[in-house]
Structure formats: structure tokens, C-alpha cells
Amino acid sequence: MVNSSSFSSDTLAWGSYFGTVGSIDHPLIAVINAPGIERLPETLVISGEFDPLRLSNEKLVDRLR
């Protein structure tokens, strides 16, 4: 059981995702940093107007183009 007083989404993110690769900029976490991104298949990117990741999504779309 998880102690809710010491648990946060940041803890989950770092422990489950970032912690295994060591960096938030790692290509497995941030696909925009992946080498060979131009070889990805046709990709649909959906972002909301008030999405906190909107600017990152727009950069990804620009790089995919």
C-alpha cells in the first residue's frame, strides 16, 4: 500500500519512467530528441488548446514535418 502523504505524481513519474533512463531529455522519454525521427511513420498528434504540453507538441509536429 502506498502512503499518500509521501506519494505524488512526480514520484511516480521519476520512479517509473525517468529513473530508469536517468534523464527527462532521454529519447525514450522525449521522442523529439530521438535520432532518426524523420523515419517515423505518419503520426497523428492531438493537443488541446490549454494543454500544458502544447508547445512541446507543436515543436514535435514541426520536427516531424
PDB file of C-alpha atoms in Angstrom:
ATOM      1  CA  MET A   1       0.000   0.000   0.000  1.00  0.00           C
ATOM      2  CA  VAL A   2       1.223   3.495  -0.887  1.00  0.00           C
ATOM      3  CA  ASN A   3       1.493   6.124   1.819  1.00  0.00           C
ATOM      4  CA  SER A   4      -0.486   9.020   0.320  1.00  0.00           C
ATOM      5  CA  SER A   5       1.354  11.608   2.428  1.00  0.00           C
ATOM      6  CA  SER A   6       4.642  10.820   0.682  1.00  0.00           C
ATOM      7  CA  PHE A   7       3.343   9.946  -2.777  1.00  0.00           C
ATOM      8  CA  SER A   8       2.905  12.304  -5.709  1.00  0.00           C
ATOM      9  CA  SER A   9       2.628  12.063  -9.464  1.00  0.00           C
ATOM     10  CA  ASP A  10       6.208  13.369  -9.674  1.00  0.00           C
ATOM     11  CA  THR A  11       7.388  10.446  -7.563  1.00  0.00           C
ATOM     12  CA  LEU A  12       5.552   8.048  -9.852  1.00  0.00           C
ATOM     13  CA  ALA A  13       6.947   9.686 -12.992  1.00  0.00           C
ATOM     14  CA  TRP A  14      10.555   9.749 -11.796  1.00  0.00           C
ATOM     15  CA  GLY A  15      10.415   6.275 -10.327  1.00  0.00           C
ATOM     16  CA  SER A  16       8.562   4.614 -13.194  1.00  0.00           C
ATOM     17  CA  TYR A  17       9.853   6.425 -16.248  1.00  0.00           C
ATOM     18  CA  PHE A  18      12.712   8.865 -15.871  1.00  0.00           C
ATOM     19  CA  GLY A  19      14.528   6.948 -13.161  1.00  0.00           C
ATOM     20  CA  THR A  20      15.204   4.011 -15.466  1.00  0.00           C
ATOM     21  CA  VAL A  21      16.870   6.124 -18.180  1.00  0.00           C
ATOM     22  CA  GLY A  22      18.303   8.869 -15.997  1.00  0.00           C
ATOM     23  CA  SER A  23      17.137  11.986 -17.839  1.00  0.00           C
ATOM     24  CA  ILE A  24      13.958  13.715 -18.897  1.00  0.00           C
ATOM     25  CA  ASP A  25      15.729  14.511 -22.201  1.00  0.00           C
ATOM     26  CA  HIS A  26      16.387  10.841 -22.995  1.00  0.00           C
ATOM     27  CA  PRO A  27      14.891   9.821 -26.386  1.00  0.00           C
ATOM     28  CA  LEU A  28      12.777   7.126 -24.722  1.00  0.00           C
ATOM     29  CA  ILE A  29      11.045   9.832 -22.683  1.00  0.00           C
ATOM     30  CA  ALA A  30      11.096  12.753 -25.140  1.00  0.00           C
ATOM     31  CA  VAL A  31      10.605  11.374 -28.641  1.00  0.00           C
ATOM     32  CA  ILE A  32      11.506  14.772 -30.087  1.00  0.00           C
ATOM     33  CA  ASN A  33      15.118  14.047 -29.029  1.00  0.00           C
ATOM     34  CA  ALA A  34      15.216  10.688 -30.784  1.00  0.00           C
ATOM     35  CA  PRO A  35      17.661  10.253 -33.640  1.00  0.00           C
ATOM     36  CA  GLY A  36      16.056   9.385 -36.958  1.00  0.00           C
ATOM     37  CA  ILE A  37      12.714  10.981 -36.120  1.00  0.00           C
ATOM     38  CA  GLU A  38      12.227  11.623 -39.842  1.00  0.00           C
ATOM     39  CA  ARG A  39      11.863   7.870 -40.362  1.00  0.00           C
ATOM     40  CA  LEU A  40       8.807   7.598 -38.108  1.00  0.00           C
ATOM     41  CA  PRO A  41       5.596   6.524 -39.835  1.00  0.00           C
ATOM     42  CA  GLU A  42       2.803   9.024 -40.413  1.00  0.00           C
ATOM     43  CA  THR A  43       1.937  10.338 -36.970  1.00  0.00           C
ATOM     44  CA  LEU A  44      -1.198  11.924 -35.545  1.00  0.00           C
ATOM     45  CA  VAL A  45      -0.519  14.428 -32.756  1.00  0.00           C
ATOM     46  CA  ILE A  46      -3.517  15.655 -30.774  1.00  0.00           C
ATOM     47  CA  SER A  47      -3.166  18.568 -28.387  1.00  0.00           C
ATOM     48  CA  GLY A  48      -5.689  20.675 -26.526  1.00  0.00           C
ATOM     49  CA  GLU A  49      -5.688  24.463 -26.584  1.00  0.00           C
ATOM     50  CA  PHE A  50      -4.863  24.654 -22.877  1.00  0.00           C
ATOM     51  CA  ASP A  51      -2.635  21.549 -22.813  1.00  0.00           C
ATOM     52  CA  PRO A  52       0.498  22.231 -20.704  1.00  0.00           C
ATOM     53  CA  LEU A  53       2.479  20.229 -23.274  1.00  0.00           C
ATOM     54  CA  ARG A  54       1.086  22.138 -26.249  1.00  0.00           C
ATOM     55  CA  LEU A  55       4.325  23.939 -27.138  1.00  0.00           C
ATOM     56  CA  SER A  56       6.269  20.690 -26.943  1.00  0.00           C
ATOM     57  CA  ASN A  57       3.697  19.045 -29.183  1.00  0.00           C
ATOM     58  CA  GLU A  58       3.984  21.881 -31.707  1.00  0.00           C
ATOM     59  CA  LYS A  59       7.793  21.509 -31.748  1.00  0.00           C
ATOM     60  CA  LEU A  60       7.371  17.777 -32.325  1.00  0.00           C
ATOM     61  CA  VAL A  61       4.980  18.399 -35.225  1.00  0.00           C
ATOM     62  CA  ASP A  62       7.436  20.895 -36.754  1.00  0.00           C
ATOM     63  CA  ARG A  63      10.269  18.377 -36.474  1.00  0.00           C
ATOM     64  CA  LEU A  64       8.129  15.622 -37.986  1.00  0.00           C
ATOM     65  CA  ARG A  65       7.308  17.832 -40.971  1.00  0.00           C
TER      66      ARG A  65
END
